[in-house]
PDB file of C-alpha atoms in Angstrom:
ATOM      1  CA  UNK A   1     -21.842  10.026 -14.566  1.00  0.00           C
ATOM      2  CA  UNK A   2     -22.583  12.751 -12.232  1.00  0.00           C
ATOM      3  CA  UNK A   3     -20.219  15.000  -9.812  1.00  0.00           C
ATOM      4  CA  UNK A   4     -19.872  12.503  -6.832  1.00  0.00           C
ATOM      5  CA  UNK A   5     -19.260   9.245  -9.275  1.00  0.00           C
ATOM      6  CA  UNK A   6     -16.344  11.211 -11.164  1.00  0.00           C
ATOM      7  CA  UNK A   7     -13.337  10.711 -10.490  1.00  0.00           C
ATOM      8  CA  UNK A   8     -10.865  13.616  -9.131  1.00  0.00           C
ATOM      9  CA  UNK A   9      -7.393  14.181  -9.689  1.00  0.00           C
ATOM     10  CA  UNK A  10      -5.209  16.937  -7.410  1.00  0.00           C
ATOM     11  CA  UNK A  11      -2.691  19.158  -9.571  1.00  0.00           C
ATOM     12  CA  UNK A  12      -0.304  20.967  -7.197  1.00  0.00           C
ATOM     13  CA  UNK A  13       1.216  24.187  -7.414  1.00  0.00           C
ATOM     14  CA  UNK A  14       4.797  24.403  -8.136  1.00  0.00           C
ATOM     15  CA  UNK A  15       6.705  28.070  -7.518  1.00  0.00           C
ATOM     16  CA  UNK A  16       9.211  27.577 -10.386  1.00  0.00           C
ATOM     17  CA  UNK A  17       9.911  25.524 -13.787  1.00  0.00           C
ATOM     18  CA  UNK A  18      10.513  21.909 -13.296  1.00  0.00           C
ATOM     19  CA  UNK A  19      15.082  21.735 -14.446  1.00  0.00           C
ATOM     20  CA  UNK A  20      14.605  18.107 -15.289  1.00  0.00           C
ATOM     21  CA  UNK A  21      11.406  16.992 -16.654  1.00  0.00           C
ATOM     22  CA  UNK A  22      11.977  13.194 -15.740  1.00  0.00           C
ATOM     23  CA  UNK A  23      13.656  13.665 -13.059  1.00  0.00           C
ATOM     24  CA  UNK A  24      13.007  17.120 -11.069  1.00  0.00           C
ATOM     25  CA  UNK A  25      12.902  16.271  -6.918  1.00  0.00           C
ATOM     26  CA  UNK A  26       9.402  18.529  -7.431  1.00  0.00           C
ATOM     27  CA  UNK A  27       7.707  15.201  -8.928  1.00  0.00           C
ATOM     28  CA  UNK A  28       7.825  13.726  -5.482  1.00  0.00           C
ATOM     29  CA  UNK A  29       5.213  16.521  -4.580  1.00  0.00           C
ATOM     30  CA  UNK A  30       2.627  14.776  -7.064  1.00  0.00           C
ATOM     31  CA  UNK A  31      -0.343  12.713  -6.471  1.00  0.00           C
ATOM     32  CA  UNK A  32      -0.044   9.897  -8.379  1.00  0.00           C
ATOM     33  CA  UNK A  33      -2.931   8.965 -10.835  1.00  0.00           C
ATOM     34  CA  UNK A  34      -3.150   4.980 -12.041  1.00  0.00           C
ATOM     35  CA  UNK A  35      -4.328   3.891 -15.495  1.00  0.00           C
ATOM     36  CA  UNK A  36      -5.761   0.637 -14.126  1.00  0.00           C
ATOM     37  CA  UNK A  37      -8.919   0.005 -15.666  1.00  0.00           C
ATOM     38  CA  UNK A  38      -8.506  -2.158 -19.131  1.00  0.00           C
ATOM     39  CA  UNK A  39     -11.506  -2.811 -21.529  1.00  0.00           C
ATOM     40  CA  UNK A  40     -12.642  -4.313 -25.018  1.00  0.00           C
ATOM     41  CA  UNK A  41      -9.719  -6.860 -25.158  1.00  0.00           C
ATOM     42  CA  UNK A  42      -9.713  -9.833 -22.578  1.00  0.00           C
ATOM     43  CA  UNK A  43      -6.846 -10.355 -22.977  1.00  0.00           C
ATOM     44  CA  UNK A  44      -5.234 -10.074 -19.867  1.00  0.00           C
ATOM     45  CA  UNK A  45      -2.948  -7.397 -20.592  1.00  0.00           C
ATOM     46  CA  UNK A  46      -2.472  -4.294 -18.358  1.00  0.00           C
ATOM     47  CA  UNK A  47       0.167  -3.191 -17.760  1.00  0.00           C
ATOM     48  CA  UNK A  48       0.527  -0.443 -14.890  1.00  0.00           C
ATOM     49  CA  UNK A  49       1.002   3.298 -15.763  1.00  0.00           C
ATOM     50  CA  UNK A  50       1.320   6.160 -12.979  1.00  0.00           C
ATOM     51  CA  UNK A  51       0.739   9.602 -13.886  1.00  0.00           C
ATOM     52  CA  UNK A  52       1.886  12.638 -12.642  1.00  0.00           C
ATOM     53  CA  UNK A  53       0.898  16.367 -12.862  1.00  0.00           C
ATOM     54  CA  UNK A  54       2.406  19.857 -11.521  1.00  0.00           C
ATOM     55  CA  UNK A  55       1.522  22.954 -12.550  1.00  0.00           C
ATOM     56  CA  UNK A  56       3.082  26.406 -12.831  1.00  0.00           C
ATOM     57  CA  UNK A  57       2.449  30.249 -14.038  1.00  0.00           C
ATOM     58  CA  UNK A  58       3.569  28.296 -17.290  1.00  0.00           C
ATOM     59  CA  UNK A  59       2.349  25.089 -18.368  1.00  0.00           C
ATOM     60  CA  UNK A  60       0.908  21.765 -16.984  1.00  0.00           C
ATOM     61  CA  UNK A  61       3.609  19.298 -16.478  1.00  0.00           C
ATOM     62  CA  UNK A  62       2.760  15.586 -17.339  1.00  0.00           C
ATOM     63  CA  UNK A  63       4.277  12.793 -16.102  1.00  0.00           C
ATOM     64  CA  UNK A  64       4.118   9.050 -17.300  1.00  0.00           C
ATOM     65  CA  UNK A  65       5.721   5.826 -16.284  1.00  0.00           C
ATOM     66  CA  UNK A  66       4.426   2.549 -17.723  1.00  0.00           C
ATOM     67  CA  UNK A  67       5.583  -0.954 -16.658  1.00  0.00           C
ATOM     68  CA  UNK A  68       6.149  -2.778 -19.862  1.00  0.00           C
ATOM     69  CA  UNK A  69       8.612  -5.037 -20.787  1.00  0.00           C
ATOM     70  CA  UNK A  70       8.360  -5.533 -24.396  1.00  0.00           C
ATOM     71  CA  UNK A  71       7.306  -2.370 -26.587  1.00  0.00           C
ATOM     72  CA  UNK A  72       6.810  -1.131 -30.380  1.00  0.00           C
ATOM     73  CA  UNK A  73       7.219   2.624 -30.770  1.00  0.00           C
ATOM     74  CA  UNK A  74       7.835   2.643 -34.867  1.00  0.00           C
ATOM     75  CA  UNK A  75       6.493   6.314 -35.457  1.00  0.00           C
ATOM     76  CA  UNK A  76       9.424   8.939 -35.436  1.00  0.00           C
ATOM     77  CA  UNK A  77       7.219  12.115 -37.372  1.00  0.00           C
ATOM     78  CA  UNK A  78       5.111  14.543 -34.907  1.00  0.00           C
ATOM     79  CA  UNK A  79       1.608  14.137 -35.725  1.00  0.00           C
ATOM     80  CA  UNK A  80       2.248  10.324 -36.800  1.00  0.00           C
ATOM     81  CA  UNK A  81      -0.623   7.824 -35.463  1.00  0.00           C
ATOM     82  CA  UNK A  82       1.177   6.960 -32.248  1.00  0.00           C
ATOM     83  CA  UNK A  83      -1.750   5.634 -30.350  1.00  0.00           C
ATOM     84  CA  UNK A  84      -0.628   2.344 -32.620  1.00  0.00           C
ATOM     85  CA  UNK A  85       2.422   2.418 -30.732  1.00  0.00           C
ATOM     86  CA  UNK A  86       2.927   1.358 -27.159  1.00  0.00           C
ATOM     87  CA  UNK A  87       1.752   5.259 -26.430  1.00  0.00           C
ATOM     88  CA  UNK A  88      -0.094   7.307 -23.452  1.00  0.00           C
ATOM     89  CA  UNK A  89      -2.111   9.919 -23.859  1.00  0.00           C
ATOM     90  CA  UNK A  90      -3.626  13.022 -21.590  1.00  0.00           C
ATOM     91  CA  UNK A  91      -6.932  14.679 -22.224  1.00  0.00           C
ATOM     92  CA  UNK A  92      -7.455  17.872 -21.128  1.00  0.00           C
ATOM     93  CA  UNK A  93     -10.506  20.686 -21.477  1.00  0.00           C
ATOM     94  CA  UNK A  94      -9.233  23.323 -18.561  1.00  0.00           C
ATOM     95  CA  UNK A  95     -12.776  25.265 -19.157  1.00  0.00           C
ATOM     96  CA  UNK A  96     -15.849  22.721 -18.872  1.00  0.00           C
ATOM     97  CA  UNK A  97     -18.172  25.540 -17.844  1.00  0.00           C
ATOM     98  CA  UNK A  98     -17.368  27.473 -21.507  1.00  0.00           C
ATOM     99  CA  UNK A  99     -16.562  24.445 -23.430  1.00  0.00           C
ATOM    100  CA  UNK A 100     -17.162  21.205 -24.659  1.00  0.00           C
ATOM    101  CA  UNK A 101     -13.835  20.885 -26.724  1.00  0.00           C
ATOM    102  CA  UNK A 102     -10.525  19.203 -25.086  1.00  0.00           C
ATOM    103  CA  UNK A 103      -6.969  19.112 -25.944  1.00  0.00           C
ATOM    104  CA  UNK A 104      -5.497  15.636 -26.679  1.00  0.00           C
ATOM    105  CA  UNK A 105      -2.175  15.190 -26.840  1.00  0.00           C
ATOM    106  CA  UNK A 106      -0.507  11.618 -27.230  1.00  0.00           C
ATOM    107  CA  UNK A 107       2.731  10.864 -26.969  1.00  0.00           C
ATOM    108  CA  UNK A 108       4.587   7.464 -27.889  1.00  0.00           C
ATOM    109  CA  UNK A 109       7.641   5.910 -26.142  1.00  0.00           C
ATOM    110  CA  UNK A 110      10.463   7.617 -28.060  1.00  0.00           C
ATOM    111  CA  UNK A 111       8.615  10.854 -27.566  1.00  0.00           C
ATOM    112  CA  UNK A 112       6.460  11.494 -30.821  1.00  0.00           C
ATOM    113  CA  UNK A 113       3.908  13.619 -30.371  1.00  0.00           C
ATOM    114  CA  UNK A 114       0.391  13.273 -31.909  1.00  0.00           C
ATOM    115  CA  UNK A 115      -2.299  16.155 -30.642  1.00  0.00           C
ATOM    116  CA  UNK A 116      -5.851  17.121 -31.628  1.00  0.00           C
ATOM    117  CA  UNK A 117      -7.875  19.767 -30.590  1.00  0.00           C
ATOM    118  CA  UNK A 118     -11.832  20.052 -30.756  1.00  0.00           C
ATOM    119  CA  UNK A 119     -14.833  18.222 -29.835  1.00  0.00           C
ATOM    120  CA  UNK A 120     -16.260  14.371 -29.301  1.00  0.00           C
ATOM    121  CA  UNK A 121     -17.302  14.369 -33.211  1.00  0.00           C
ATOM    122  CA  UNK A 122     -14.643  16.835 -35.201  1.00  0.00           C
ATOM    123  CA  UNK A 123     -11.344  17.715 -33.927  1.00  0.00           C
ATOM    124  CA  UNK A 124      -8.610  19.491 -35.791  1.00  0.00           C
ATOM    125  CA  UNK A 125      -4.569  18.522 -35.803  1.00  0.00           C
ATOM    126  CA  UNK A 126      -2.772  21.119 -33.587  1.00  0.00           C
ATOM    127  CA  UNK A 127      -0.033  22.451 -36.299  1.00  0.00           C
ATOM    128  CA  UNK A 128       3.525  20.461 -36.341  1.00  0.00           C
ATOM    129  CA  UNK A 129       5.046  24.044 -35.801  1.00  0.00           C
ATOM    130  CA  UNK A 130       3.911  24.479 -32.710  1.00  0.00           C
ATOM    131  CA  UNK A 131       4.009  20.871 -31.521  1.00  0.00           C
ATOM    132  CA  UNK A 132       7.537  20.853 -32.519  1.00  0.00           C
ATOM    133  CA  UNK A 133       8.562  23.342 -29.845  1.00  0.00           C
ATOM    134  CA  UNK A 134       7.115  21.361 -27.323  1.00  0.00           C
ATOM    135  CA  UNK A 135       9.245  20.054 -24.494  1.00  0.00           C
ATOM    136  CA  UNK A 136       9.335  16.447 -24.322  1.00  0.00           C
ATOM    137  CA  UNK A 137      11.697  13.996 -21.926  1.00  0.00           C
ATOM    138  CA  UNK A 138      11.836  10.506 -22.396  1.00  0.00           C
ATOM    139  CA  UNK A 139      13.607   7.286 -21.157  1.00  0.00           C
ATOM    140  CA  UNK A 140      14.181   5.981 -24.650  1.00  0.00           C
ATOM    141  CA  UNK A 141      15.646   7.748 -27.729  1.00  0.00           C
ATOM    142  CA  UNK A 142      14.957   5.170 -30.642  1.00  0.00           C
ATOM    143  CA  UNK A 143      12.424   2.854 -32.527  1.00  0.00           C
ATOM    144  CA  UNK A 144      11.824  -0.359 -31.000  1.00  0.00           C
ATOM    145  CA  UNK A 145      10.245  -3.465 -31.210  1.00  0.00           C
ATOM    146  CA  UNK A 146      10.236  -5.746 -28.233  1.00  0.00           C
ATOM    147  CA  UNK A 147      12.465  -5.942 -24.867  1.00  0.00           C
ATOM    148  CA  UNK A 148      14.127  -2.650 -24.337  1.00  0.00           C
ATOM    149  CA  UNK A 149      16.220  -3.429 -21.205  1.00  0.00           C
ATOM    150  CA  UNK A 150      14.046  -2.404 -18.638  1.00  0.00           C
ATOM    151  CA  UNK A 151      10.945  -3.363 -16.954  1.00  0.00           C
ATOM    152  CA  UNK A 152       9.367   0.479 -17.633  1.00  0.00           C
ATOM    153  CA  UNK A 153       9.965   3.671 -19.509  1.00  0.00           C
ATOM    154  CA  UNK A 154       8.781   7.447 -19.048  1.00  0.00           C
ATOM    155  CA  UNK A 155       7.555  10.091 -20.472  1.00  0.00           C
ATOM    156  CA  UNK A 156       7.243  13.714 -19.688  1.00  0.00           C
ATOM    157  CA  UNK A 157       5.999  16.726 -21.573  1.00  0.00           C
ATOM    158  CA  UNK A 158       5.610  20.747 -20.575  1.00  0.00           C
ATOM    159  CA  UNK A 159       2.116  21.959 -21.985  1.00  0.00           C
ATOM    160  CA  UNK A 160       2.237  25.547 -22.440  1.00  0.00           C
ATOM    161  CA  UNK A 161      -0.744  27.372 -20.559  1.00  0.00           C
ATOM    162  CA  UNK A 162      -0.424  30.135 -23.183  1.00  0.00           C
ATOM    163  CA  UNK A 163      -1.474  27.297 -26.258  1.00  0.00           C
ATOM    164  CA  UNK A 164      -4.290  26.618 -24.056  1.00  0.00           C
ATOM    165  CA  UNK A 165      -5.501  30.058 -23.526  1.00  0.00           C
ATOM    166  CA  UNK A 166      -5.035  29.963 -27.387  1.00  0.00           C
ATOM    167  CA  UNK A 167      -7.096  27.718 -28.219  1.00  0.00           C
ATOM    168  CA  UNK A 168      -9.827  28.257 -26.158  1.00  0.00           C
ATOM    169  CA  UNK A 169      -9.756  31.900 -26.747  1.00  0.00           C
ATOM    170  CA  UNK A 170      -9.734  32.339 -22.541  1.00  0.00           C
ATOM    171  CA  UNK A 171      -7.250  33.412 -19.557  1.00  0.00           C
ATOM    172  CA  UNK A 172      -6.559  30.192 -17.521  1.00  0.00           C
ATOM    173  CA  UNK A 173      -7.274  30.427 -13.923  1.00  0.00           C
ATOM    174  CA  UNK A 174      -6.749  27.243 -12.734  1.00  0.00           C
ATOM    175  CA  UNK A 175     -10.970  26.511 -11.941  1.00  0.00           C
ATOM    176  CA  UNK A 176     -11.761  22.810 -11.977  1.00  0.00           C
ATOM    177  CA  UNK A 177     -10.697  21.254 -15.200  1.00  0.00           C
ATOM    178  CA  UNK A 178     -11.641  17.790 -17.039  1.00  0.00           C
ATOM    179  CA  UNK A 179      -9.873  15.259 -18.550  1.00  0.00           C
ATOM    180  CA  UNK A 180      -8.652  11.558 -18.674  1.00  0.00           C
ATOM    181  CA  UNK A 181      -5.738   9.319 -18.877  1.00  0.00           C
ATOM    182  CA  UNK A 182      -4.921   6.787 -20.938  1.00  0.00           C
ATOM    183  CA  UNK A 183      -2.762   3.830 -22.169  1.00  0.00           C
ATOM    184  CA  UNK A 184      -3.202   2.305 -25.492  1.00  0.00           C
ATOM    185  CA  UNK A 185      -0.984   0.027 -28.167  1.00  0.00           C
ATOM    186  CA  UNK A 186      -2.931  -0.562 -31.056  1.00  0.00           C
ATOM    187  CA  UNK A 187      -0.854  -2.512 -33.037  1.00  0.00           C
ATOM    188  CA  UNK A 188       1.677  -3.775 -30.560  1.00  0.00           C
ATOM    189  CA  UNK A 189       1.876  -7.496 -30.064  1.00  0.00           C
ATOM    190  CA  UNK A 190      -1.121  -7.070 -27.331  1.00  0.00           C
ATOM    191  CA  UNK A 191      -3.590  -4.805 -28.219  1.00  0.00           C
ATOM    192  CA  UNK A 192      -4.852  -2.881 -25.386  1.00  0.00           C
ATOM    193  CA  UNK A 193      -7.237   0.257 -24.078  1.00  0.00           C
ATOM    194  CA  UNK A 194      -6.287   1.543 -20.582  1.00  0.00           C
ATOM    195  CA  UNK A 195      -7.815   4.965 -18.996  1.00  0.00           C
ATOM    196  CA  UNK A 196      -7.794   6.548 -15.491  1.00  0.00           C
ATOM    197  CA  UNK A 197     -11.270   7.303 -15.272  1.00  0.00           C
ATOM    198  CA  UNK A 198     -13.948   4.310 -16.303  1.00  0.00           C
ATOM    199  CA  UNK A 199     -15.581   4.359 -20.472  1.00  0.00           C
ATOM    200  CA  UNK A 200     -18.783   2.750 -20.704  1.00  0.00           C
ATOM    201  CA  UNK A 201     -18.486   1.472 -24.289  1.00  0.00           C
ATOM    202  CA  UNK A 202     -18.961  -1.391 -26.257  1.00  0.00           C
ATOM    203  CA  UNK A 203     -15.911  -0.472 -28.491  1.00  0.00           C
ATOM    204  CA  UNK A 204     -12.874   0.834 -27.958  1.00  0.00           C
ATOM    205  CA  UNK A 205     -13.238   4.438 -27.998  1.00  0.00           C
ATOM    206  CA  UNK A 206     -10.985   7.219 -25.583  1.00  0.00           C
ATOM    207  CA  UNK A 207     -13.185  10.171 -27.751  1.00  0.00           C
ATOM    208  CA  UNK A 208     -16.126  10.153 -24.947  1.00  0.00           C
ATOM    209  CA  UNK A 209     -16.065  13.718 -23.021  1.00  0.00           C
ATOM    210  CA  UNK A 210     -19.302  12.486 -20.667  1.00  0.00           C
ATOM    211  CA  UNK A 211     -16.750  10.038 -18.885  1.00  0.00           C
ATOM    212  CA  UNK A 212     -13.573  12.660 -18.016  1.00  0.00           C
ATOM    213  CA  UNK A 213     -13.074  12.150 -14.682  1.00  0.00           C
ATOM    214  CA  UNK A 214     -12.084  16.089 -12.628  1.00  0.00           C
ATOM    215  CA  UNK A 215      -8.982  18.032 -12.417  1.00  0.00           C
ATOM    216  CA  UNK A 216      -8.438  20.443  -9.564  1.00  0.00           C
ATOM    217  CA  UNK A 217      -5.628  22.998  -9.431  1.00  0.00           C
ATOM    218  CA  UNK A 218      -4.508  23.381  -6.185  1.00  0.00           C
ATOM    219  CA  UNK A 219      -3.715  27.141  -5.364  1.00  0.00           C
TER     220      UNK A 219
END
């Protein structure tokens, strides 16, 4: 997949700290990303996800609503395998030119947070310490399994630039970043692989860096 196939996502500038993460009038300043492209399954299940990102001098705000009616989000423990839960999940590598390892961080419907840094082969768990004092706003509090009330719930999360620069061992400009989107359930009552930018895979598989679609940070 080459530069003009990719697929490009806008991240505005924001001049302060979102107050509330679900609900902060600056979200209406977002371009709006859709998870809309479902593979491996056939099942006819795909359910629509929007996805939002801001930025500031301090993290990368992310932004998901997905229209489901019936859930599971069982896992309550950060690090727990939430991509079995009804779960989405942002992929991020914010220096492509230095790098070929990305960030993923996953995060279920009650808010549990799974994340991984490293390559397409070997990544490593990012520590429960520091995961813990992430900032994460959701629309439900508590384990489920089925209807929930609604017809969609959220998700929002505050990435901390300075865990970035961390881990990559660089200052964060805001260049061109790359990344992906997805929505996934692995063990709910439908399986199901959804992403933002097109896999070309015969399995299921999100772990494929060649097919991150382009982030730019607007200035």
């Amino acid at each position: 997949m080459d530069l003009k196939t990719k697929k490009h996502y806008s991240i505005k500038w924001i001049d302060r700290e979102l107050d509330n993460l679900l609900a902060d009038r600056k979200w209406a300043e977002a371009t709006i990303a859709q998870v809309n492209t479902y593979l491996w399954m056939d099942n006819g299940y795909t359910p629509r996800v929007e996805v939002r990102l801001l930025y500031s001098t301090g993290f990368i705000y992310v932004h998901f609503t997905a229209y489901e009616k019936a859930i599971v989000a069982k896992y309550t423990q950060i690090n727990d395998p939430v991509y079995k839960d009804s779960c989405v999940e942002f992929f991020v590598n914010p220096f492509p030119a230095n790098s070929g390892n990305y960030l993923n961080v996953e995060v279920n419907a009650i808010g549990t947070v799974r994340a991984e840094f490293g390559g397409k082969e070997e990544r490593s768990v990012i520590n429960s310490d520091v995961l813990a004092n992430f900032e994460i706003a959701t629309t439900l509090k508590k384990p489920i399994y089925g209807v929930y009330g609604s017809d969609y719930w959220q998700v929002a999360f505050k990435l901390p630039i300075l865990l970035l620069e961390e881990l990559y061992k660089q200052h964060f400009k805001g260049d061109n970043a790359v990344g992906n989107f997805y929505k996934c359930g692995d063990e709910t009552k439908v399986e199901h692989y959804g992403m933002w930018s097109r896999i070309e895979n015969p399995v299921p598989s999100f772990h494929l860096p060649e097919y991150f679609g382009i982030f730019s940070f607007l200035k």
